[in-house]
Coordinates of C-alpha atoms in Angstrom, one line a residue:
M1 CA 0.0 0.0 0.0
T2 CA 1.1 3.6 -0.6
A3 CA 0.1 7.1 0.4
D4 CA -0.1 8.3 -3.2
P5 CA -3.7 9.3 -3.7
F6 CA -3.7 8.0 -7.3
A7 CA -2.3 4.6 -6.4
G8 CA -4.3 1.4 -6.5
D9 CA -7.2 0.2 -8.6
P10 CA -10.5 0.2 -6.8
H11 CA -12.0 -2.2 -9.3
A12 CA -9.2 -4.7 -8.7
I13 CA -9.8 -4.5 -4.9
L14 CA -13.5 -5.2 -5.5
L15 CA -12.6 -8.2 -7.7
L16 CA -10.6 -9.6 -4.8
S17 CA -13.5 -8.9 -2.4
R18 CA -15.9 -10.7 -4.7
A19 CA -13.6 -13.7 -5.0
L20 CA -13.4 -14.0 -1.2
A21 CA -17.2 -13.7 -1.0
E22 CA -17.6 -16.5 -3.5
H23 CA -15.1 -18.6 -1.4
R24 CA -17.2 -17.8 1.7
D25 CA -20.3 -19.0 -0.1
D26 CA -18.6 -22.2 -1.1
V27 CA -17.5 -22.8 2.5
E28 CA -21.0 -22.1 3.8
A29 CA -22.5 -24.6 1.2
G30 CA -19.9 -27.2 2.1
A31 CA -20.6 -26.8 5.8
R32 CA -24.3 -27.3 5.2
R33 CA -23.6 -30.5 3.3
V34 CA -21.4 -31.8 6.1
E35 CA -24.1 -31.1 8.7
R36 CA -26.6 -33.0 6.6
S37 CA -24.2 -35.9 6.2
G38 CA -23.8 -36.0 9.9
A39 CA -27.5 -36.4 10.4
D40 CA -27.6 -39.2 7.8
A41 CA -25.1 -41.2 10.0
D42 CA -27.5 -41.3 12.9
D43 CA -28.4 -44.9 12.2
W44 CA -24.7 -46.1 12.0
T45 CA -23.1 -48.0 14.8
G46 CA -19.5 -48.8 15.9
A47 CA -16.1 -47.2 15.5
A48 CA -16.9 -46.0 11.9
K49 CA -19.7 -43.8 13.2
E50 CA -17.5 -42.6 16.1
R51 CA -14.7 -41.5 13.6
F52 CA -17.2 -39.9 11.2
S53 CA -19.0 -38.1 14.0
V54 CA -15.7 -36.8 15.4
T55 CA -14.7 -35.4 12.0
V56 CA -18.1 -33.8 11.3
A57 CA -18.2 -32.3 14.8
S58 CA -14.8 -30.6 14.2
M59 CA -15.4 -29.5 10.6
T60 CA -18.6 -27.6 11.1
P61 CA -17.4 -25.1 13.8
A62 CA -14.2 -24.6 11.8
A63 CA -16.2 -23.8 8.7
R64 CA -18.2 -21.2 10.6
R65 CA -15.1 -19.5 11.9
L66 CA -13.6 -19.5 8.4
V67 CA -16.9 -17.9 7.1
S68 CA -16.7 -15.2 9.7
R69 CA -13.1 -14.4 8.9
L70 CA -13.9 -14.2 5.2
D71 CA -16.9 -11.9 6.0
T72 CA -14.6 -9.6 7.9
A73 CA -12.0 -9.5 5.1
V74 CA -14.7 -8.8 2.5
D75 CA -16.1 -5.9 4.6
V76 CA -12.5 -4.5 5.0
L77 CA -11.8 -4.7 1.3
D78 CA -15.2 -3.2 0.3
R79 CA -14.6 -0.1 2.6
Y80 CA -11.0 0.2 1.3
A81 CA -12.2 0.1 -2.3
L82 CA -14.7 2.8 -1.7
A83 CA -12.2 5.0 0.1
V84 CA -9.6 4.6 -2.6
R85 CA -12.2 5.5 -5.3
Q86 CA -13.3 8.6 -3.4
I87 CA -9.7 9.7 -2.8
R88 CA -8.8 9.1 -6.4
D89 CA -11.8 11.1 -7.6
E90 CA -11.0 14.1 -5.3
A91 CA -7.3 13.8 -6.3
E92 CA -8.3 14.1 -10.0
R93 CA -10.4 17.2 -9.3
L94 CA -7.5 18.7 -7.3
R95 CA -5.0 17.9 -10.0
C96 CA -7.2 19.6 -12.7
G97 CA -7.6 22.6 -10.5
Q98 CA -3.9 22.8 -9.9
V99 CA -3.1 22.6 -13.6
Q100 CA -5.6 25.5 -14.2
L101 CA -4.1 27.5 -11.4
E102 CA -0.5 27.0 -12.8
A103 CA -1.6 28.2 -16.2
E104 CA -3.3 31.2 -14.8
A105 CA -0.3 32.0 -12.5
A106 CA 2.0 31.8 -15.5
A107 CA -0.1 34.1 -17.6
N108 CA -0.4 36.5 -14.6
A109 CA 3.4 36.5 -14.1
V110 CA 3.9 37.4 -17.8
A111 CA 1.3 40.1 -17.7
L112 CA 2.6 41.6 -14.4
A113 CA 6.2 41.7 -15.8
A114 CA 5.0 43.6 -18.9
A115 CA 2.8 46.0 -16.8
R116 CA 5.7 46.8 -14.6
M117 CA 7.9 47.5 -17.6
A118 CA 5.2 49.8 -19.0
T119 CA 5.1 51.9 -15.7
S120 CA 8.9 52.5 -16.0
S121 CA 8.6 54.1 -19.4
A122 CA 8.6 57.9 -20.0
D123 CA 5.0 57.9 -21.2
A124 CA 3.6 55.8 -18.4
T125 CA 0.1 56.7 -17.2
E126 CA -2.0 56.1 -14.1
S127 CA -3.8 53.3 -15.8
D128 CA -0.5 51.5 -16.1
A129 CA 0.0 51.7 -12.4
T130 CA -3.6 50.6 -11.7
R131 CA -3.0 47.5 -14.0
V132 CA 0.2 46.6 -12.0
R133 CA -1.7 46.8 -8.7
R134 CA -4.6 44.7 -10.1
L135 CA -2.3 42.0 -11.6
A136 CA -0.3 41.9 -8.3
S137 CA -3.5 41.4 -6.3
E138 CA -4.5 38.6 -8.7
A139 CA -1.0 37.0 -8.2
D140 CA -1.6 37.1 -4.5
D141 CA -5.0 35.5 -4.9
L142 CA -3.5 32.8 -7.1
A143 CA -0.8 32.1 -4.6
A144 CA -3.4 31.8 -1.8
A145 CA -5.5 29.4 -4.1
T146 CA -2.4 27.3 -4.8
A147 CA -1.7 27.1 -1.1
R148 CA -5.3 26.0 -0.5
Y149 CA -4.9 23.3 -3.2
E150 CA -1.6 22.1 -1.7
G151 CA -3.3 21.9 1.8
A152 CA -6.2 19.9 0.2
W153 CA -3.6 17.6 -1.5
D154 CA -1.7 17.1 1.7
D155 CA -5.1 16.2 3.4
L156 CA -5.8 13.7 0.6
V157 CA -2.3 12.1 1.2
R158 CA -3.1 11.8 5.0
R159 CA -6.6 10.3 4.3
R160 CA -5.0 7.8 1.9
A161 CA -2.4 6.9 4.4
A162 CA -5.1 6.4 7.0
A163 CA -7.2 4.3 4.6
D164 CA -4.1 2.1 3.9
R165 CA -3.4 1.7 7.7
E166 CA -7.1 0.8 8.4
A167 CA -7.2 -1.8 5.6
A168 CA -3.8 -3.3 6.6
S169 CA -4.9 -3.4 10.3
G170 CA -8.3 -4.9 9.3
L171 CA -6.8 -7.6 7.1
S172 CA -4.2 -8.5 9.7
D173 CA -6.6 -8.6 12.6
A174 CA -6.8 -11.8 14.6
H175 CA -10.5 -12.2 13.5
V176 CA -9.3 -12.4 9.9
L177 CA -6.0 -14.3 10.3
G178 CA -7.2 -16.4 13.2
V179 CA -4.2 -15.5 15.4
A180 CA -2.2 -12.4 15.8
P181 CA 1.1 -12.3 13.9
S182 CA 2.9 -11.3 17.1
Y183 CA 1.6 -14.5 18.7
L184 CA 2.9 -16.6 15.9
G185 CA 6.4 -15.3 16.5
A186 CA 6.1 -15.9 20.2
L187 CA 5.5 -19.6 19.7
R188 CA 9.0 -20.1 18.6
T189 CA 10.4 -18.7 21.9
M190 CA 8.1 -20.5 24.2
S191 CA 9.1 -23.3 26.5
D192 CA 7.9 -26.8 25.5
Q193 CA 5.2 -26.7 28.1
D194 CA 3.9 -23.2 27.2
F195 CA 4.1 -24.2 23.5
L196 CA 2.0 -27.3 24.0
R197 CA -0.6 -25.4 25.9
A198 CA -0.7 -22.7 23.3
I199 CA -1.2 -24.9 20.3
A200 CA -3.9 -26.9 22.1
G201 CA -6.0 -23.8 22.2
L202 CA -5.8 -22.9 18.6
P203 CA -8.7 -23.8 16.2
P204 CA -8.0 -26.4 13.5
E205 CA -7.9 -23.9 10.6
V206 CA -5.3 -21.8 12.3
L207 CA -3.2 -24.8 13.1
A208 CA -3.3 -25.8 9.5
E209 CA -1.7 -22.5 8.5
Q210 CA 1.3 -22.8 10.8
G211 CA 3.5 -24.8 8.4
R212 CA 6.6 -26.6 9.5
D213 CA 7.3 -24.4 12.6
V214 CA 4.7 -26.2 14.8
A215 CA 5.3 -29.6 13.1
D216 CA 9.1 -29.6 13.6
R217 CA 8.7 -28.5 17.2
L218 CA 6.2 -31.3 18.0
E219 CA 8.2 -34.0 16.1
G220 CA 11.3 -33.1 18.1
M221 CA 9.7 -33.9 21.5
S222 CA 10.1 -37.2 23.2
P223 CA 7.2 -39.7 23.0
G224 CA 6.9 -39.5 26.8
V225 CA 6.4 -35.8 26.8
V226 CA 3.9 -36.0 23.9
Q227 CA 2.0 -38.8 25.7
E228 CA 1.7 -36.8 28.9
W229 CA 0.5 -33.7 27.0
W230 CA -2.0 -35.5 24.9
D231 CA -3.5 -37.3 27.9
G232 CA -3.9 -33.9 29.6
L233 CA -6.1 -32.7 26.8
G234 CA -8.9 -35.2 27.5
G235 CA -10.0 -38.7 26.7
R236 CA -7.6 -41.0 24.9
G237 CA -9.2 -44.4 25.2
S238 CA -11.1 -44.4 21.8
A239 CA -12.4 -42.2 19.1
G240 CA -15.6 -41.8 21.1
E241 CA -13.7 -40.3 24.1
H242 CA -12.0 -37.1 22.9
S243 CA -11.8 -33.4 23.7
A244 CA -12.3 -30.4 21.4
A245 CA -8.5 -29.6 21.6
Q246 CA -7.7 -33.1 20.4
D247 CA -10.2 -32.8 17.6
A248 CA -8.6 -29.5 16.5
L249 CA -5.1 -31.0 16.5
I250 CA -6.2 -34.0 14.5
T251 CA -8.1 -31.9 11.9
G252 CA -5.6 -29.0 11.7
L253 CA -2.4 -31.1 11.7
P254 CA -3.2 -34.5 10.3
G255 CA 0.2 -35.1 8.8
V256 CA 1.9 -34.4 12.2
I257 CA -0.5 -36.0 14.6
G258 CA -0.8 -39.2 12.4
N259 CA 2.9 -39.9 13.0
L260 CA 3.6 -38.3 16.3
K261 CA 5.0 -40.8 18.7
G262 CA 3.2 -40.7 22.0
V263 CA -0.2 -39.9 20.6
P264 CA -2.7 -42.8 21.0
Y265 CA -3.5 -44.8 17.9
W266 CA -7.2 -43.9 17.6
A267 CA -6.2 -40.3 17.1
R268 CA -3.3 -41.2 14.7
D269 CA -5.7 -43.4 12.7
Q270 CA -8.1 -40.5 12.2
A271 CA -5.3 -38.1 11.2
N272 CA -3.6 -40.6 8.9
R273 CA -6.8 -41.6 7.1
S274 CA -7.4 -37.9 6.4
A275 CA -3.9 -37.3 5.1
A276 CA -3.9 -40.5 3.1
Q277 CA -7.2 -39.6 1.4
R278 CA -5.9 -36.2 0.5
A279 CA -2.6 -37.7 -0.9
Y280 CA -4.6 -40.2 -2.9
A281 CA -6.8 -37.4 -4.4
E282 CA -3.7 -35.5 -5.3
A283 CA -2.1 -38.6 -6.8
K284 CA -5.2 -39.2 -9.0
D285 CA -4.9 -35.6 -10.2
A286 CA -1.2 -36.1 -11.0
V287 CA -2.1 -39.2 -13.1
K288 CA -4.5 -37.1 -15.2
L289 CA -1.9 -34.4 -15.7
A290 CA 0.7 -37.0 -16.6
Q291 CA -1.7 -38.6 -19.1
D292 CA -2.4 -35.3 -20.7
K293 CA 1.3 -34.6 -21.0
Y294 CA 1.9 -37.9 -22.6
E295 CA -0.9 -37.4 -25.1
R296 CA 0.4 -34.0 -26.1
A297 CA 4.1 -35.1 -26.3
V298 CA 5.6 -34.7 -29.7
G299 CA 8.7 -36.7 -30.7
R300 CA 10.2 -40.0 -29.5
A301 CA 12.3 -38.4 -26.8
A302 CA 9.5 -36.3 -25.3
Q303 CA 7.2 -39.3 -25.4
A304 CA 9.7 -41.5 -23.6
V305 CA 10.1 -38.9 -20.8
A306 CA 6.3 -38.4 -20.5
Q307 CA 5.7 -42.1 -20.5
R308 CA 8.1 -42.6 -17.6
E309 CA 6.4 -39.8 -15.7
L310 CA 3.0 -41.4 -16.3
I311 CA 4.2 -44.8 -15.1
A312 CA 5.6 -43.3 -11.9
A313 CA 2.4 -41.3 -11.3
R314 CA 0.3 -44.4 -11.8
E315 CA 2.5 -46.4 -9.4
R316 CA 2.3 -43.8 -6.7
C317 CA -1.5 -43.6 -7.1
D318 CA -1.8 -47.4 -6.9
Q319 CA 0.3 -47.3 -3.6
F320 CA -2.1 -44.8 -2.0
E321 CA -5.1 -46.6 -3.3
N322 CA -4.0 -49.9 -1.8
L323 CA -3.1 -48.3 1.5
T324 CA -6.5 -46.6 1.9
A325 CA -8.1 -49.9 0.8
G326 CA -6.6 -51.6 3.9
G327 CA -9.5 -50.3 6.0
R328 CA -12.1 -52.0 3.7
K329 CA -10.2 -55.3 2.9
H330 CA -12.2 -58.4 3.9
L331 CA -10.2 -60.5 6.4
Q332 CA -10.9 -64.0 7.5
L333 CA -11.2 -63.5 11.3
L334 CA -13.3 -65.3 13.9
H335 CA -14.6 -61.9 14.9
E336 CA -13.9 -58.4 13.5
V337 CA -11.4 -56.1 15.2
A338 CA -10.6 -52.5 14.7
R339 CA -8.2 -51.4 12.0
Q340 CA -6.0 -48.5 12.5
M341 CA -3.8 -46.6 10.0
V342 CA -0.8 -46.4 12.3
S343 CA 1.4 -44.2 10.2
F344 CA 1.5 -42.5 6.8
A345 CA 4.1 -40.3 5.0
P346 CA 3.5 -39.2 1.4
S347 CA 7.2 -39.3 0.8
H348 CA 9.0 -40.7 -2.2
P349 CA 8.4 -43.6 -2.0
P350 CA 5.4 -43.2 0.4
T351 CA 5.5 -45.2 3.6
G352 CA 2.9 -46.3 6.1
A353 CA 1.5 -48.9 8.4
F354 CA -1.9 -50.5 9.1
S355 CA -2.9 -52.6 12.1
V356 CA -5.3 -55.5 12.3
G357 CA -6.5 -54.9 15.9
D358 CA -6.7 -52.0 18.3
L359 CA -3.3 -50.9 19.3
D360 CA -4.7 -48.9 22.2
R361 CA -6.3 -51.8 23.9
A362 CA -4.7 -55.1 22.7
D363 CA -2.9 -57.1 25.3
S364 CA -0.2 -58.1 22.8
V365 CA 1.0 -56.4 19.6
S366 CA 3.2 -57.7 16.9
Y367 CA 4.9 -55.7 14.2
L368 CA 5.2 -57.5 10.7
V369 CA 8.3 -56.1 8.9
P370 CA 8.4 -56.9 5.2
G371 CA 11.4 -57.5 2.9
M372 CA 12.8 -56.6 -0.5
G373 CA 10.4 -55.1 -3.1
S374 CA 7.7 -54.3 -0.5
S375 CA 5.7 -51.0 -0.8
L376 CA 2.4 -49.6 0.2
Q377 CA 1.0 -51.3 -2.9
D378 CA 1.3 -54.5 -1.0
T379 CA -0.7 -53.3 2.0
T380 CA -3.7 -55.5 1.6
Q381 CA -1.5 -58.5 0.9
Y382 CA 0.4 -58.0 4.1
M383 CA -2.8 -57.3 6.0
T384 CA -4.2 -60.7 4.8
A385 CA -1.1 -62.4 6.1
A386 CA -1.3 -60.6 9.4
S387 CA -5.0 -61.5 9.7
R388 CA -4.1 -65.2 9.6
V389 CA -2.0 -64.7 12.7
V390 CA -4.7 -62.7 14.5
A391 CA -7.3 -65.2 13.5
L392 CA -5.2 -68.0 15.1
H393 CA -4.8 -65.8 18.2
Q394 CA -8.6 -65.6 18.4
V395 CA -8.9 -69.4 18.2
L396 CA -6.0 -70.3 20.6
N397 CA -6.7 -67.7 23.3
T398 CA -10.1 -66.1 23.8
E399 CA -9.2 -64.3 27.0
H400 CA -6.8 -61.8 25.6
T401 CA -6.9 -59.4 22.6
T402 CA -4.0 -59.0 20.0
A403 CA -3.1 -56.8 17.1
M404 CA -0.6 -57.1 14.3
V405 CA 0.9 -54.1 12.5
T406 CA 1.8 -54.4 8.8
W407 CA 4.7 -52.0 9.0
I408 CA 5.8 -50.7 5.6
G409 CA 7.6 -47.8 7.2
Y410 CA 10.9 -47.8 5.3
E411 CA 12.1 -47.8 1.8
A412 CA 12.8 -51.5 1.0
P413 CA 15.4 -52.5 -1.5
P414 CA 14.0 -53.3 -4.9
N415 CA 13.3 -57.0 -5.8
F416 CA 16.5 -58.3 -7.2
L417 CA 14.8 -61.1 -9.1
T418 CA 12.7 -58.6 -11.2
T419 CA 15.0 -55.5 -11.3
G420 CA 18.5 -56.8 -11.0
D421 CA 19.1 -54.1 -8.3
R422 CA 21.7 -55.3 -5.8
G423 CA 20.6 -53.2 -2.9
V424 CA 19.2 -56.2 -1.1
F425 CA 22.8 -57.6 -0.7
E426 CA 23.8 -54.5 1.1
D427 CA 22.9 -53.0 4.5
E428 CA 22.2 -49.4 3.6
Y429 CA 18.4 -49.8 3.3
A430 CA 18.4 -51.8 6.6
I431 CA 20.3 -49.2 8.6
A432 CA 18.0 -46.4 7.4
G433 CA 14.9 -48.6 8.0
A434 CA 16.0 -49.7 11.5
K435 CA 16.0 -46.1 12.6
E436 CA 12.4 -45.8 11.5
L437 CA 11.3 -49.1 13.0
A438 CA 13.0 -48.3 16.3
A439 CA 11.3 -44.9 16.5
D440 CA 7.9 -46.4 15.9
L441 CA 8.4 -49.2 18.4
Q442 CA 9.5 -46.5 20.9
G443 CA 6.4 -44.6 20.3
F444 CA 4.3 -47.7 20.9
R445 CA 6.2 -48.2 24.2
A446 CA 5.4 -44.7 25.3
T447 CA 1.7 -45.2 24.9
R448 CA 1.5 -48.9 25.9
P449 CA 4.3 -49.5 28.4
G450 CA 2.7 -52.6 29.8
A451 CA 1.6 -54.4 26.6
H452 CA 3.5 -57.4 25.1
L453 CA 5.5 -56.4 22.0
D454 CA 6.7 -58.9 19.4
V455 CA 8.4 -58.5 16.0
V456 CA 7.9 -60.8 13.1
A457 CA 10.2 -60.0 10.2
H458 CA 10.3 -61.5 6.7
S459 CA 13.3 -61.7 4.2
Y460 CA 15.2 -58.4 4.3
G461 CA 12.9 -57.2 7.0
S462 CA 14.8 -59.4 9.5
T463 CA 17.9 -57.5 8.6
V464 CA 16.1 -54.3 9.4
A465 CA 14.5 -55.6 12.6
A466 CA 17.8 -57.2 13.9
I467 CA 19.6 -53.8 13.8
A468 CA 16.7 -52.0 15.5
L469 CA 16.5 -54.5 18.3
H470 CA 20.2 -54.7 18.8
D471 CA 20.6 -50.9 19.0
H472 CA 17.6 -50.4 21.3
P473 CA 17.4 -52.9 24.2
E474 CA 14.9 -50.6 26.0
L475 CA 12.2 -51.7 23.6
G476 CA 11.5 -54.8 25.6
V477 CA 10.6 -57.1 22.7
R478 CA 9.4 -60.5 23.9
S479 CA 9.5 -62.6 20.7
F480 CA 11.5 -61.9 17.6
V481 CA 10.5 -64.2 14.7
T482 CA 12.4 -64.3 11.3
L483 CA 10.9 -65.9 8.3
G484 CA 13.2 -66.6 5.3
S485 CA 15.8 -64.2 6.5
A486 CA 18.0 -62.4 4.1
G487 CA 20.6 -62.5 6.9
I488 CA 21.5 -60.9 10.2
P489 CA 24.3 -58.4 10.2
S490 CA 27.5 -59.7 11.8
D491 CA 27.3 -56.8 14.3
V492 CA 24.4 -58.8 15.8
P493 CA 26.4 -62.0 16.5
D494 CA 23.7 -64.1 18.1
A495 CA 20.1 -64.2 19.3
A496 CA 21.0 -62.7 22.7
A497 CA 22.3 -59.6 20.9
T498 CA 18.8 -58.8 19.7
H499 CA 17.8 -58.3 23.3
A500 CA 14.5 -60.1 22.6
E501 CA 13.4 -62.5 25.3
H502 CA 13.1 -65.3 22.7
M503 CA 14.1 -65.5 19.1
Y504 CA 12.6 -67.9 16.6
A505 CA 13.7 -68.5 13.0
A506 CA 12.1 -70.3 10.0
Q507 CA 13.9 -71.2 6.9
A508 CA 12.2 -73.3 4.2
V509 CA 13.6 -75.1 1.3
E510 CA 12.6 -72.3 -1.1
R511 CA 12.2 -72.5 -4.8
Y512 CA 15.0 -70.5 -6.4
D513 CA 16.8 -70.3 -2.9
V514 CA 15.8 -66.7 -2.5
A515 CA 16.8 -66.2 1.2
F516 CA 20.0 -68.3 0.8
I517 CA 21.1 -66.1 -2.2
G518 CA 20.4 -63.0 -0.1
R519 CA 22.7 -64.2 2.6
K520 CA 25.3 -65.8 0.5
Y521 CA 26.1 -62.6 -1.6
S522 CA 25.5 -60.1 1.1
V523 CA 28.4 -57.5 1.7
P524 CA 29.4 -57.5 4.4
H525 CA 28.4 -61.2 4.9
R526 CA 25.2 -61.6 7.0
L527 CA 24.5 -64.6 9.3
D528 CA 21.8 -67.3 9.0
P529 CA 19.7 -67.1 12.1
T530 CA 18.8 -70.8 11.8
D531 CA 22.5 -71.9 11.8
H532 CA 24.0 -72.0 15.4
F533 CA 22.7 -68.5 16.0
G534 CA 20.8 -69.3 19.2
A535 CA 17.3 -68.9 17.8
T536 CA 14.7 -71.6 18.1
R537 CA 14.3 -73.1 14.7
I538 CA 10.7 -73.4 13.3
D539 CA 10.0 -76.4 11.3
T540 CA 8.6 -75.6 7.9
F541 CA 8.0 -79.2 6.8
E542 CA 5.1 -80.0 9.2
G543 CA 1.6 -79.4 7.9
N544 CA 1.4 -77.7 4.6
R545 CA 5.1 -77.5 3.6
V546 CA 6.5 -74.0 2.8
N547 CA 8.2 -74.2 -0.6
V548 CA 8.5 -70.5 -1.8
H549 CA 10.0 -67.3 -0.3
D550 CA 6.7 -65.4 -0.1
L551 CA 4.6 -64.9 3.0
G552 CA 1.4 -65.9 1.3
V553 CA 0.6 -67.3 -2.1
H554 CA -1.7 -70.3 -1.7
S555 CA -5.0 -70.2 -3.4
A556 CA -7.5 -72.3 -5.4
T557 CA -5.2 -71.9 -8.4
N558 CA -1.8 -72.0 -6.7
D559 CA -0.6 -75.1 -4.8
D560 CA 2.5 -73.3 -3.3
Y561 CA 2.7 -72.3 0.3
G562 CA 4.4 -69.2 1.8
Y563 CA 5.5 -68.7 5.4
L564 CA 2.2 -67.4 6.7
D565 CA -0.2 -69.4 4.5
A566 CA -2.9 -71.3 6.2
G567 CA -2.1 -74.8 7.5
T568 CA 1.7 -74.2 7.7
N569 CA 3.6 -74.9 10.9
S570 CA 5.4 -71.5 10.5
L571 CA 2.1 -69.7 10.7
L572 CA 0.9 -71.8 13.7
T573 CA 4.2 -71.3 15.6
T574 CA 4.3 -67.5 14.8
A575 CA 0.8 -67.3 16.3
R576 CA 1.7 -69.3 19.4
V577 CA 4.9 -67.4 20.2
T578 CA 3.1 -64.0 19.8
L579 CA 0.2 -64.8 22.1
P580 CA -0.2 -62.9 25.3

């Protein structure tokens, strides 16, 4: 903004005001639809209704606050446009008057000079002297008029400056921005306790605007601090026991709360589902754009580039689609259990985890860590495998509840058999993945210190898990189970070095010797957990004999059996050793 009375375009200001008014109308219409959908869910029952009701209850007040803020902004802009137009019109009149005065003053000055010259001549008359006096008086009048115009112009400059200040103040008011700018700066200097109290009082739409400042501060806190803070905000037992502050945080910061260690899993589930649905929608849009680019590409080179981008966009979209489908996948269980999206990150590649069972209440929780080539696109496949373990839990022990997490929380090495990539023979992926796994297990321990915790790892996942458990003895893992291990790093010399109470290892005679090749050609060389390592060996010949490296492949059209296929001893043993 500027104090120049001619600056600015009132029409452009009004166009901005109209755009905000249209946005306000859209928000109002959306809020009404949300309210109607909330009423439509009255006949629902169970956790799905609770999650839906929580979301609706937090969205409607947030929409009303946003409408109010937009209304205020529209009023400020309308007043500003009117003031700018009035000042510009008056400035135009003043400028015209000033130009006229300058012309008259110039003509007067010329005439006065000539008159004075005439009075100094020998034949000067009284009329010449009278003319000088008249022109001098007119010059004084013109000077006074010029001074008045200059005063009026200065007044316009002051009015324009005042209008600018009023508009700037109105648009930066807390009722428009949702929070005062000075308060935003203060967040960075607050103590952890003051910071946590402050953000718990912010509405969701304000939280959503804070960017990485709030997110980074929260993510840097220990799970214990986060857990104590969250518990202090209200109910934490289920989606049906929550506070307004918790709702605001879930709605305003879904990408943060969904992965924040120390937050209970019912809240993380709600936040992650919201973040994943948004990422999926964006991924579908990206596929459309990539498809359009491919269809418009001219020339072989341009088409090749566009085709690679389209393939990558489709693969990413498929990963998000399969992850979100985890909540709907039919599972063969004795009785249904809650499913929770434990974590989600729309990174490249995206990562995430889904549980079969309620992590906030289960007496025993197992983490299933997959191996090479795994991605979110395999979510439902791993959930099916996990559900077989949980189903056996339900049959073998009806007194306790269990849950199993399909943890695809790291970038796995590509499948060597299909890509030729040798990453599976090295430890770099495992070292990075172990940090992520350990962090998630620490987060679980913070919220569920008394629950049994087990880790079941397949293929290269056993390499990841062994490093995490070796480096973090405080995790208190009860059973560590490896299935077709790609090898344990030599830094973990035996079962005792994993710090698990018990370690079990299964190694089948696999077609193509996939696990054996992974160990044999590993650099540095990795150990076989079934060969004098100190782990209890799981027989893979009893029952349905395991003959391939996969976790689950058996079907009406496939006679092969993977490690967690129905009827295998490896499935039965895994279920038994992970029981409460």
